[in-house]
Amino acid sequence: MIKYDIVYIKGNPLSGSKLQHNLINNSIFELIKEYSYNIIESNAKNLSGITLPKAKIYIGFSRGSRYFKKLDNNSLKISIGGISASKVHLFKNKDDNILLGDISNSSMQAHFIISDDDKIKIKTLIDNHLNKLD
Protein backbone atom coordinates (compact mmCIF):
# COMPACT_ATOMS: atom_id res chain seq x y z
CA MET A 1 0.00 0.00 0.00
CA ILE A 2 1.29 3.44 -0.95
CA LYS A 3 1.73 5.56 2.15
CA TYR A 4 3.08 8.85 0.78
CA ASP A 5 2.86 10.96 -2.32
CA ILE A 6 6.60 11.68 -2.11
CA VAL A 7 9.65 10.26 -0.38
CA TYR A 8 12.71 12.50 -0.42
CA ILE A 9 16.08 10.82 0.22
CA LYS A 10 18.65 13.38 1.34
CA GLY A 11 22.25 13.45 0.15
CA ASN A 12 25.43 12.64 2.03
CA PRO A 13 25.61 15.10 4.95
CA LEU A 14 29.42 14.85 4.98
CA SER A 15 29.66 16.17 1.43
CA GLY A 16 29.39 19.93 1.48
CA SER A 17 28.62 22.29 4.32
CA LYS A 18 25.62 22.29 6.61
CA LEU A 19 24.55 25.58 5.00
CA GLN A 20 24.69 24.01 1.52
CA HIS A 21 22.59 21.06 2.67
CA ASN A 22 20.08 23.40 4.29
CA LEU A 23 19.83 25.28 0.99
CA ILE A 24 19.11 22.20 -1.13
CA ASN A 25 16.82 20.61 1.46
CA ASN A 26 14.80 23.83 1.79
CA SER A 27 14.51 24.06 -2.01
CA ILE A 28 13.18 20.53 -2.20
CA PHE A 29 10.88 21.05 0.79
CA GLU A 30 9.31 24.01 -1.02
CA LEU A 31 8.53 21.66 -3.94
CA ILE A 32 6.96 18.91 -1.81
CA LYS A 33 5.38 20.65 1.20
CA GLU A 34 1.82 20.57 -0.15
CA TYR A 35 1.84 16.77 -0.54
CA SER A 36 2.08 13.90 1.91
CA TYR A 37 5.79 13.17 2.22
CA ASN A 38 8.51 11.44 4.19
CA ILE A 39 12.13 12.53 4.38
CA ILE A 40 14.85 9.89 4.67
CA GLU A 41 18.20 10.88 6.13
CA SER A 42 21.25 9.59 4.32
CA ASN A 43 23.63 9.47 7.28
CA ALA A 44 24.53 5.84 6.71
CA LYS A 45 26.94 5.17 3.87
CA ASN A 46 24.65 2.44 2.61
CA LEU A 47 20.87 2.45 2.94
CA SER A 48 20.50 -1.06 1.52
CA GLY A 49 19.39 -2.36 4.92
CA ILE A 50 16.59 0.22 5.09
CA THR A 51 13.16 -0.43 3.62
CA LEU A 52 12.02 2.73 1.90
CA PRO A 53 8.37 3.68 2.45
CA LYS A 54 6.01 3.14 -0.47
CA ALA A 55 5.39 6.32 -2.44
CA LYS A 56 4.16 7.52 -5.79
CA ILE A 57 7.24 9.69 -6.28
CA TYR A 58 10.82 9.44 -5.05
CA ILE A 59 13.21 12.37 -5.05
CA GLY A 60 16.87 11.76 -4.34
CA PHE A 61 19.53 14.38 -3.91
CA SER A 62 23.02 13.26 -4.95
CA ARG A 63 23.75 10.02 -3.06
CA GLY A 64 20.05 9.74 -2.20
CA SER A 65 19.23 8.81 -5.80
CA ARG A 66 21.37 5.65 -5.64
CA TYR A 67 18.48 3.67 -4.22
CA PHE A 68 16.13 4.17 -7.15
CA LYS A 69 16.94 0.87 -8.84
CA LYS A 70 15.29 -1.00 -5.95
CA LEU A 71 12.00 0.85 -6.36
CA ASP A 72 8.74 0.11 -8.16
CA ASN A 73 8.92 0.94 -11.87
CA ASN A 74 5.53 2.67 -11.69
CA SER A 75 6.84 5.34 -9.35
CA LEU A 76 8.22 8.62 -10.64
CA LYS A 77 11.92 8.99 -9.82
CA ILE A 78 13.56 12.42 -9.74
CA SER A 79 17.32 12.67 -9.27
CA ILE A 80 18.76 16.04 -8.32
CA GLY A 81 22.52 16.18 -8.82
CA GLY A 82 22.69 12.39 -8.71
CA ILE A 83 22.52 9.39 -10.97
CA SER A 84 21.00 9.17 -14.40
CA ALA A 85 19.31 5.96 -15.43
CA SER A 86 16.43 4.62 -17.43
CA LYS A 87 13.14 6.01 -16.07
CA VAL A 88 14.95 8.51 -13.84
CA HIS A 89 14.46 12.23 -14.43
CA LEU A 90 17.82 13.89 -13.78
CA PHE A 91 18.11 17.55 -12.86
CA LYS A 92 21.64 18.86 -12.57
CA ASN A 93 22.94 22.38 -12.45
CA LYS A 94 24.98 23.07 -15.60
CA ASP A 95 28.05 23.95 -13.52
CA ASP A 96 27.78 20.87 -11.29
CA ASN A 97 30.54 18.41 -12.19
CA ILE A 98 30.80 16.61 -8.85
CA LEU A 99 30.02 13.21 -10.36
CA LEU A 100 32.87 13.75 -12.82
CA GLY A 101 35.27 14.24 -9.92
CA ASP A 102 35.35 18.06 -10.02
CA ILE A 103 35.29 19.19 -6.39
CA SER A 104 36.21 22.78 -7.13
CA ASN A 105 34.38 25.49 -5.21
CA SER A 106 32.25 26.49 -8.22
CA SER A 107 31.22 22.89 -8.94
CA MET A 108 30.47 22.27 -5.27
CA GLN A 109 28.34 25.43 -5.04
CA ALA A 110 26.42 24.48 -8.20
CA HIS A 111 25.77 20.97 -6.86
CA PHE A 112 23.52 22.39 -4.13
CA ILE A 113 21.42 24.71 -6.32
CA ILE A 114 18.28 23.88 -8.31
CA SER A 115 17.69 26.38 -11.10
CA ASP A 116 14.33 28.14 -11.23
CA ASP A 117 13.63 26.51 -14.61
CA ASP A 118 14.30 23.08 -13.11
CA LYS A 119 12.06 23.83 -10.13
CA ILE A 120 9.20 24.52 -12.53
CA LYS A 121 9.93 21.31 -14.48
CA ILE A 122 10.11 19.24 -11.28
CA LYS A 123 6.85 20.72 -9.95
CA THR A 124 5.16 20.01 -13.30
CA LEU A 125 6.41 16.40 -13.27
CA ILE A 126 5.11 15.92 -9.73
CA ASP A 127 1.69 17.41 -10.49
CA ASN A 128 1.28 15.53 -13.75
CA HIS A 129 2.25 12.21 -12.18
CA LEU A 130 -0.08 12.62 -9.19
CA ASN A 131 -2.97 13.79 -11.40
CA LYS A 132 -2.47 10.79 -13.66
CA LEU A 133 -2.83 8.45 -10.66
CA ASP A 134 -5.99 10.11 -9.29
N, CA, C and O atoms as a DFTB+ gen file, in Angstrom:
536 C
 N C O
     1  1       0.836      -1.184       0.000
     2  2       0.000       0.000       0.000
     3  2       0.886       1.256       0.000
     4  3       1.860       1.347       0.747
     5  1       0.530       2.196      -0.838
     6  2       1.290       3.439      -0.947
     7  2       0.925       4.343       0.222
     8  3      -0.246       4.639       0.459
     9  1       1.942       4.770       0.939
    10  2       1.731       5.556       2.151
    11  2       1.902       7.055       1.924
    12  3       1.246       7.859       2.587
    13  1       2.775       7.438       0.997
    14  2       3.080       8.850       0.779
    15  2       2.987       9.202      -0.698
    16  3       3.136       8.349      -1.574
    17  1       2.737      10.483      -0.949
    18  2       2.863      10.962      -2.324
    19  2       4.335      10.972      -2.714
    20  3       4.703      10.545      -3.809
    21  1       5.183      11.470      -1.792
    22  2       6.599      11.681      -2.113
    23  2       7.491      11.215      -0.962
    24  3       7.197      11.456       0.209
    25  1       8.576      10.549      -1.320
    26  2       9.654      10.265      -0.382
    27  2      10.890      10.971      -0.919
    28  3      11.287      10.785      -2.069
    29  1      11.486      11.785      -0.057
    30  2      12.715      12.498      -0.416
    31  2      13.871      11.869       0.354
    32  3      13.840      11.789       1.582
    33  1      14.891      11.424      -0.380
    34  2      16.079      10.821       0.218
    35  2      17.203      11.858       0.132
    36  3      17.668      12.200      -0.955
    37  1      17.620      12.340       1.278
    38  2      18.646      13.377       1.336
    39  2      19.996      12.858       0.848
    40  3      20.209      11.652       0.729
    41  1      20.889      13.784       0.571
    42  2      22.245      13.454       0.152
    43  2      23.165      13.218       1.337
    44  3      22.759      13.312       2.495
    45  1      24.403      12.911       1.021
    46  2      25.429      12.641       2.025
    47  2      25.713      13.908       2.837
    48  3      26.200      14.894       2.283
    49  1      25.415      13.897       4.144
    50  2      25.613      15.102       4.951
    51  2      27.084      15.472       5.145
    52  3      27.385      16.583       5.581
    53  1      27.994      14.566       4.831
    54  2      29.420      14.846       4.980
    55  2      30.015      15.477       3.726
    56  3      31.179      15.878       3.719
    57  1      29.221      15.562       2.674
    58  2      29.658      16.171       1.426
    59  2      29.067      17.577       1.365
    60  3      27.855      17.736       1.225
    61  1      29.889      18.559       1.467
    62  2      29.393      19.930       1.475
    63  2      29.168      20.418       2.894
    64  3      29.305      19.667       3.860
    65  1      28.821      21.682       2.996
    66  2      28.624      22.286       4.316
    67  2      27.183      22.115       4.783
    68  3      26.298      21.775       3.997
    69  1      26.966      22.352       6.058
    70  2      25.616      22.294       6.613
    71  2      24.737      23.344       5.930
    72  3      23.569      23.085       5.641
    73  1      25.293      24.518       5.675
    74  2      24.555      25.582       4.996
    75  2      24.121      25.138       3.595
    76  3      22.985      25.381       3.188
    77  1      25.027      24.487       2.860
    78  2      24.685      24.014       1.517
    79  2      23.570      22.964       1.579
    80  3      22.656      22.981       0.755
    81  1      23.644      22.066       2.539
    82  2      22.593      21.056       2.672
    83  2      21.271      21.697       3.069
    84  3      20.216      21.283       2.587
    85  1      21.313      22.694       3.934
    86  2      20.078      23.401       4.288
    87  2      19.465      24.061       3.058
    88  3      18.246      24.059       2.891
    89  1      20.304      24.622       2.205
    90  2      19.834      25.283       0.986
    91  2      19.105      24.297       0.070
    92  3      17.982      24.562      -0.359
    93  1      19.735      23.175      -0.226
    94  2      19.107      22.201      -1.135
    95  2      17.878      21.569      -0.491
    96  3      16.856      21.388      -1.153
    97  1      17.967      21.234       0.788
    98  2      16.820      20.613       1.463
    99  2      15.636      21.565       1.530
   100  3      14.493      21.138       1.364
   101  1      15.890      22.848       1.770
   102  2      14.801      23.832       1.789
   103  2      14.190      23.997       0.403
   104  3      12.975      24.150       0.275
   105  1      15.024      23.968      -0.638
   106  2      14.509      24.065      -2.011
   107  2      13.589      22.895      -2.326
   108  3      12.526      23.071      -2.922
   109  1      13.998      21.722      -1.930
   110  2      13.182      20.528      -2.197
   111  2      11.930      20.542      -1.332
   112  3      10.852      20.177      -1.801
   113  1      12.056      20.957      -0.080
   114  2      10.883      21.048       0.789
   115  2       9.833      21.970       0.176
   116  3       8.642      21.663       0.227
   117  1      10.251      23.088      -0.397
   118  2       9.307      24.007      -1.025
   119  2       8.547      23.331      -2.172
   120  3       7.397      23.676      -2.445
   121  1       9.183      22.382      -2.832
   122  2       8.534      21.665      -3.941
   123  2       7.556      20.589      -3.454
   124  3       6.620      20.243      -4.174
   125  1       7.759      20.058      -2.249
   126  2       6.960      18.909      -1.809
   127  2       6.022      19.203      -0.643
   128  3       5.227      18.337      -0.277
   129  1       6.087      20.375      -0.055
   130  2       5.382      20.653       1.198
   131  2       3.868      20.513       1.121
   132  3       3.225      20.278       2.143
   133  1       3.289      20.651      -0.056
   134  2       1.825      20.565      -0.147
   135  2       1.312      19.122      -0.291
   136  3       0.104      18.894      -0.339
   137  1       2.206      18.183      -0.358
   138  2       1.840      16.773      -0.536
   139  2       2.131      15.995       0.749
   140  3       2.775      16.509       1.664
   141  1       1.653      14.758       0.806
   142  2       2.083      13.900       1.911
   143  2       3.494      13.423       1.564
   144  3       3.751      12.994       0.439
   145  1       4.392      13.499       2.524
   146  2       5.793      13.174       2.224
   147  2       6.486      12.580       3.438
   148  3       6.019      12.692       4.571
   149  1       7.611      11.948       3.162
   150  2       8.506      11.441       4.192
   151  2       9.922      11.782       3.745
   152  3      10.249      11.682       2.563
   153  1      10.751      12.181       4.689
   154  2      12.129      12.532       4.377
   155  2      13.043      11.504       5.027
   156  3      12.963      11.256       6.230
   157  1      13.910      10.912       4.218
   158  2      14.845       9.888       4.675
   159  2      16.239      10.509       4.777
   160  3      16.755      11.066       3.809
   161  1      16.829      10.406       5.947
   162  2      18.200      10.876       6.128
   163  2      19.152       9.911       5.419
   164  3      18.854       8.725       5.273
   165  1      20.267      10.418       4.994
   166  2      21.254       9.590       4.319
   167  2      22.555       9.589       5.118
   168  3      23.640       9.705       4.549
   169  1      22.442       9.460       6.428
   170  2      23.627       9.471       7.277
   171  2      24.465       8.221       7.105
   172  3      25.694       8.279       7.157
   173  1      23.807       7.093       6.901
   174  2      24.534       5.839       6.705
   175  2      25.142       5.838       5.309
   176  3      24.563       6.386       4.371
   177  1      26.298       5.229       5.179
   178  2      26.943       5.171       3.865
   179  2      26.128       4.312       2.900
   180  3      26.159       4.527       1.689
   181  1      25.410       3.351       3.441
   182  2      24.653       2.438       2.606
   183  2      23.267       2.253       3.214
   184  3      23.137       1.808       4.354
   185  1      22.248       2.590       2.458
   186  2      20.870       2.448       2.940
   187  2      20.255       1.122       2.519
   188  3      19.043       0.942       2.641
   189  1      21.059       0.196       2.030
   190  2      20.500      -1.059       1.516
   191  2      19.750      -1.845       2.583
   192  3      18.864      -2.633       2.252
   193  1      20.084      -1.650       3.850
   194  2      19.386      -2.355       4.918
   195  2      18.087      -1.683       5.328
   196  3      17.359      -2.202       6.174
   197  1      17.794      -0.543       4.740
   198  2      16.595       0.219       5.087
   199  2      15.514      -0.035       4.050
   200  3      15.775       0.004       2.848
   201  1      14.300      -0.296       4.519
   202  2      13.159      -0.432       3.620
   203  2      12.560       0.948       3.422
   204  3      12.090       1.572       4.373
   205  1      12.578       1.416       2.196
   206  2      12.022       2.732       1.903
   207  2      10.500       2.656       1.908
   208  3       9.927       1.677       1.429
   209  1       9.841       3.678       2.444
   210  2       8.374       3.681       2.447
   211  2       7.829       3.691       1.022
   212  3       8.474       4.201       0.106
   213  1       6.661       3.135       0.846
   214  2       6.010       3.135      -0.474
   215  2       5.523       4.548      -0.789
   216  3       4.917       5.213       0.051
   217  1       5.798       4.989      -2.013
   218  2       5.389       6.324      -2.437
   219  2       5.110       6.321      -3.931
   220  3       5.512       5.412      -4.656
   221  1       4.427       7.340      -4.365
   222  2       4.159       7.518      -5.789
   223  2       5.356       8.145      -6.492
   224  3       5.593       7.916      -7.678
   225  1       6.108       8.947      -5.728
   226  2       7.239       9.690      -6.280
   227  2       8.409       9.612      -5.300
   228  3       8.238       9.723      -4.086
   229  1       9.595       9.420      -5.862
   230  2      10.824       9.438      -5.053
   231  2      11.730      10.528      -5.600
   232  3      11.957      10.624      -6.806
   233  1      12.242      11.344      -4.692
   234  2      13.210      12.373      -5.052
   235  2      14.481      12.066      -4.280
   236  3      14.453      11.893      -3.061
   237  1      15.593      12.000      -4.993
   238  2      16.874      11.765      -4.340
   239  2      17.840      12.872      -4.684
   240  3      17.997      13.238      -5.849
   241  1      18.485      13.403      -3.665
   242  2      19.532      14.383      -3.915
   243  2      20.876      13.684      -3.831
   244  3      21.192      13.053      -2.823
   245  1      21.666      13.795      -4.884
   246  2      23.015      13.258      -4.950
   247  2      23.021      11.783      -4.559
   248  3      22.420      10.964      -5.255
   249  1      23.683      11.430      -3.469
   250  2      23.754      10.023      -3.062
   251  2      22.361       9.425      -2.831
   252  3      22.176       8.217      -2.983
   253  1      21.406      10.237      -2.474
   254  2      20.051       9.745      -2.201
   255  2      19.384       9.093      -3.394
   256  3      18.446       8.313      -3.224
   257  1      19.851       9.397      -4.610
   258  2      19.226       8.808      -5.797
   259  2      19.782       7.420      -6.127
   260  3      19.291       6.759      -7.042
   261  1      20.794       6.979      -5.394
   262  2      21.373       5.645      -5.636
   263  2      20.381       4.512      -5.432
   264  3      20.546       3.434      -6.003
   265  1      19.379       4.739      -4.646
   266  2      18.483       3.668      -4.215
   267  2      17.278       3.496      -5.133
   268  3      16.383       2.703      -4.841
   269  1      17.252       4.231      -6.234
   270  2      16.126       4.171      -7.153
   271  2      15.954       2.817      -7.819
   272  3      14.826       2.400      -8.084
   273  1      17.037       2.132      -8.092
   274  2      16.935       0.870      -8.840
   275  2      16.151      -0.195      -8.077
   276  3      15.669      -1.154      -8.680
   277  1      16.019      -0.038      -6.765
   278  2      15.285      -1.001      -5.947
   279  2      13.788      -0.711      -5.898
   280  3      13.029      -1.469      -5.293
   281  1      13.361       0.374      -6.529
   282  2      11.995       0.846      -6.365
   283  2      11.079       0.388      -7.490
   284  3      11.526      -0.019      -8.562
   285  1       9.800       0.466      -7.211
   286  2       8.745       0.111      -8.156
   287  2       8.888       0.924      -9.444
   288  3       9.090       2.138      -9.401
   289  1       8.782       0.254     -10.575
   290  2       8.921       0.936     -11.871
   291  2       7.783       1.899     -12.162
   292  3       7.922       2.767     -13.023
   293  1       6.655       1.768     -11.461
   294  2       5.529       2.669     -11.692
   295  2       5.676       3.997     -10.961
   296  3       4.913       4.930     -11.210
   297  1       6.641       4.088     -10.072
   298  2       6.836       5.339      -9.350
   299  2       7.674       6.296     -10.194
   300  3       8.503       5.881     -11.003
   301  1       7.434       7.582      -9.982
   302  2       8.219       8.616     -10.639
   303  2       9.494       8.805      -9.828
   304  3       9.439       8.920      -8.604
   305  1      10.638       8.838     -10.499
   306  2      11.918       8.995      -9.823
   307  2      12.592      10.264     -10.335
   308  3      12.796      10.436     -11.537
   309  1      12.932      11.148      -9.400
   310  2      13.563      12.418      -9.739
   311  2      14.907      12.485      -9.019
   312  3      14.972      12.452      -7.790
   313  1      15.968      12.579      -9.801
   314  2      17.321      12.673      -9.266
   315  2      17.798      14.112      -9.408
   316  3      17.774      14.683     -10.498
   317  1      18.229      14.684      -8.296
   318  2      18.761      16.040      -8.318
   319  2      20.249      15.950      -7.996
   320  3      20.637      15.635      -6.871
   321  1      21.075      16.233      -9.004
   322  2      22.522      16.177      -8.822
   323  2      23.041      14.780      -8.558
   324  3      24.109      14.617      -7.968
   325  1      22.302      13.772      -8.987
   326  2      22.689      12.388      -8.709
   327  2      22.815      11.560      -9.966
   328  3      23.320      12.023     -10.988
   329  1      22.352      10.337      -9.877
   330  2      22.518       9.390     -10.972
   331  2      21.535       9.651     -12.110
   332  3      20.468      10.235     -11.920
   333  1      21.924       9.205     -13.276
   334  2      20.996       9.168     -14.400
   335  2      20.820       7.698     -14.751
   336  3      21.769       6.915     -14.709
   337  1      19.623       7.348     -15.089
   338  2      19.314       5.963     -15.431
   339  2      18.004       5.942     -16.200
   340  3      17.297       6.946     -16.288
   341  1      17.702       4.796     -16.744
   342  2      16.435       4.621     -17.429
   343  2      15.300       4.898     -16.444
   344  3      15.323       4.416     -15.311
   345  1      14.325       5.663     -16.874
   346  2      13.138       6.008     -16.074
   347  2      13.455       6.871     -14.855
   348  3      12.684       6.910     -13.896
   349  1      14.597       7.563     -14.897
   350  2      14.948       8.510     -13.842
   351  2      15.081       9.884     -14.494
   352  3      15.803      10.050     -15.477
   353  1      14.379      10.859     -13.939
   354  2      14.458      12.230     -14.435
   355  2      15.581      12.932     -13.678
   356  3      15.483      13.162     -12.473
   357  1      16.639      13.267     -14.395
   358  2      17.819      13.888     -13.782
   359  2      17.776      15.398     -13.961
   360  3      17.564      15.909     -15.060
   361  1      17.985      16.100     -12.843
   362  2      18.114      17.547     -12.863
   363  2      19.458      17.882     -12.232
   364  3      19.732      17.542     -11.081
   365  1      20.290      18.562     -13.022
   366  2      21.644      18.856     -12.573
   367  2      21.983      20.260     -13.030
   368  3      21.785      20.612     -14.192
   369  1      22.490      21.048     -12.119
   370  2      22.941      22.383     -12.448
   371  2      24.040      22.280     -13.508
   372  3      24.901      21.404     -13.422
   373  1      24.018      23.157     -14.495
   374  2      24.982      23.068     -15.604
   375  2      26.437      23.177     -15.155
   376  3      27.332      22.685     -15.842
   377  1      26.681      23.807     -14.022
   378  2      28.050      23.955     -13.522
   379  2      28.442      22.890     -12.501
   380  3      29.542      22.923     -11.950
   381  1      27.538      21.948     -12.255
   382  2      27.780      20.867     -11.288
   383  2      28.503      19.718     -11.994
   384  3      27.933      19.051     -12.857
   385  1      29.756      19.500     -11.619
   386  2      30.537      18.407     -12.191
   387  2      31.081      17.474     -11.108
   388  3      32.106      16.817     -11.292
   389  1      30.385      17.429      -9.994
   390  2      30.802      16.609      -8.852
   391  2      30.954      15.144      -9.254
   392  3      31.943      14.499      -8.907
   393  1      29.972      14.623      -9.987
   394  2      30.025      13.205     -10.358
   395  2      31.139      12.892     -11.348
   396  3      31.460      11.727     -11.583
   397  1      31.724      13.935     -11.927
   398  2      32.869      13.752     -12.822
   399  2      34.191      13.904     -12.058
   400  3      35.274      13.828     -12.637
   401  1      34.070      14.121     -10.745
   402  2      35.269      14.240      -9.924
   403  2      35.730      15.666      -9.677
   404  3      36.746      15.883      -9.017
   405  1      34.989      16.648     -10.203
   406  2      35.355      18.056     -10.018
   407  2      34.825      18.533      -8.666
   408  3      33.621      18.732      -8.504
   409  1      35.716      18.713      -7.704
   410  2      35.292      19.190      -6.386
   411  2      35.745      20.631      -6.148
   412  3      35.975      21.054      -5.015
   413  1      35.864      21.364      -7.247
   414  2      36.211      22.784      -7.125
   415  2      35.076      23.513      -6.416
   416  3      33.958      23.006      -6.322
   417  1      35.379      24.702      -5.922
   418  2      34.381      25.489      -5.206
   419  2      33.161      25.784      -6.085
   420  3      32.026      25.680      -5.621
   421  1      33.387      26.150      -7.345
   422  2      32.250      26.486      -8.222
   423  2      31.372      25.269      -8.506
   424  3      30.147      25.383      -8.540
   425  1      31.988      24.115      -8.709
   426  2      31.217      22.894      -8.944
   427  2      30.448      22.496      -7.690
   428  3      29.288      22.092      -7.765
   429  1      31.104      22.615      -6.536
   430  2      30.472      22.268      -5.266
   431  2      29.286      23.188      -4.988
   432  3      28.231      22.726      -4.552
   433  1      29.454      24.487      -5.236
   434  2      28.344      25.428      -5.039
   435  2      27.174      25.079      -5.960
   436  3      26.021      25.074      -5.527
   437  1      27.467      24.790      -7.217
   438  2      26.420      24.480      -8.196
   439  2      25.678      23.194      -7.840
   440  3      24.489      23.062      -8.131
   441  1      26.365      22.261      -7.222
   442  2      25.771      20.973      -6.857
   443  2      24.558      21.142      -5.937
   444  3      23.636      20.327      -5.966
   445  1      24.562      22.186      -5.136
   446  2      23.520      22.390      -4.131
   447  2      22.458      23.405      -4.546
   448  3      21.712      23.899      -3.700
   449  1      22.384      23.719      -5.839
   450  2      21.418      24.709      -6.323
   451  2      20.546      24.095      -7.410
   452  3      21.045      23.471      -8.347
   453  1      19.228      24.283      -7.270
   454  2      18.280      23.879      -8.309
   455  2      17.871      25.159      -9.039
   456  3      17.391      26.106      -8.414
   457  1      18.057      25.188     -10.342
   458  2      17.694      26.384     -11.103
   459  2      16.182      26.598     -11.046
   460  3      15.418      25.656     -10.838
   461  1      15.768      27.837     -11.233
   462  2      14.333      28.142     -11.228
   463  2      13.602      27.386     -12.337
   464  3      12.485      26.910     -12.135
   465  1      14.233      27.276     -13.509
   466  2      13.625      26.513     -14.607
   467  2      13.420      25.048     -14.210
   468  3      12.381      24.456     -14.501
   469  1      14.423      24.477     -13.543
   470  2      14.301      23.077     -13.110
   471  2      13.244      22.920     -12.021
   472  3      12.552      21.902     -11.981
   473  1      13.109      23.897     -11.148
   474  2      12.057      23.831     -10.127
   475  2      10.680      23.754     -10.776
   476  3       9.822      22.989     -10.338
   477  1      10.478      24.541     -11.811
   478  2       9.197      24.520     -12.532
   479  2       8.995      23.161     -13.198
   480  3       7.900      22.601     -13.143
   481  1      10.038      22.631     -13.822
   482  2       9.930      21.315     -14.482
   483  2       9.649      20.209     -13.462
   484  3       8.838      19.320     -13.721
   485  1      10.309      20.259     -12.314
   486  2      10.105      19.245     -11.277
   487  2       8.675      19.326     -10.752
   488  3       8.005      18.303     -10.609
   489  1       8.213      20.529     -10.468
   490  2       6.849      20.721      -9.954
   491  2       5.831      20.217     -10.971
   492  3       4.840      19.590     -10.595
   493  1       6.062      20.480     -12.246
   494  2       5.159      20.009     -13.303
   495  2       5.158      18.479     -13.366
   496  3       4.096      17.867     -13.480
   497  1       6.329      17.865     -13.293
   498  2       6.413      16.399     -13.272
   499  2       5.627      15.820     -12.099
   500  3       4.872      14.862     -12.267
   501  1       5.801      16.394     -10.928
   502  2       5.106      15.916      -9.734
   503  2       3.591      16.023      -9.926
   504  3       2.863      15.051      -9.727
   505  1       3.132      17.200     -10.310
   506  2       1.687      17.415     -10.488
   507  2       1.104      16.500     -11.546
   508  3       0.047      15.904     -11.340
   509  1       1.783      16.383     -12.678
   510  2       1.278      15.528     -13.753
   511  2       1.214      14.072     -13.320
   512  3       0.242      13.381     -13.624
   513  1       2.230      13.599     -12.619
   514  2       2.248      12.206     -12.184
   515  2       1.137      11.930     -11.164
   516  3       0.448      10.914     -11.255
   517  1       0.968      12.817     -10.214
   518  2      -0.075      12.617      -9.195
   519  2      -1.473      12.736      -9.798
   520  3      -2.378      12.000      -9.404
   521  1      -1.660      13.652     -10.745
   522  2      -2.967      13.795     -11.401
   523  2      -3.302      12.568     -12.245
   524  3      -4.460      12.162     -12.342
   525  1      -2.281      11.993     -12.844
   526  2      -2.470      10.786     -13.663
   527  2      -2.943       9.614     -12.798
   528  3      -3.712       8.769     -13.257
   529  1      -2.486       9.568     -11.562
   530  2      -2.829       8.454     -10.663
   531  2      -4.186       8.636      -9.988
   532  3      -4.765       7.670      -9.493
   533  1      -4.701       9.872      -9.965
   534  2      -5.994      10.114      -9.294
   535  2      -7.167       9.642     -10.122
   536  3      -8.315       9.775      -9.698
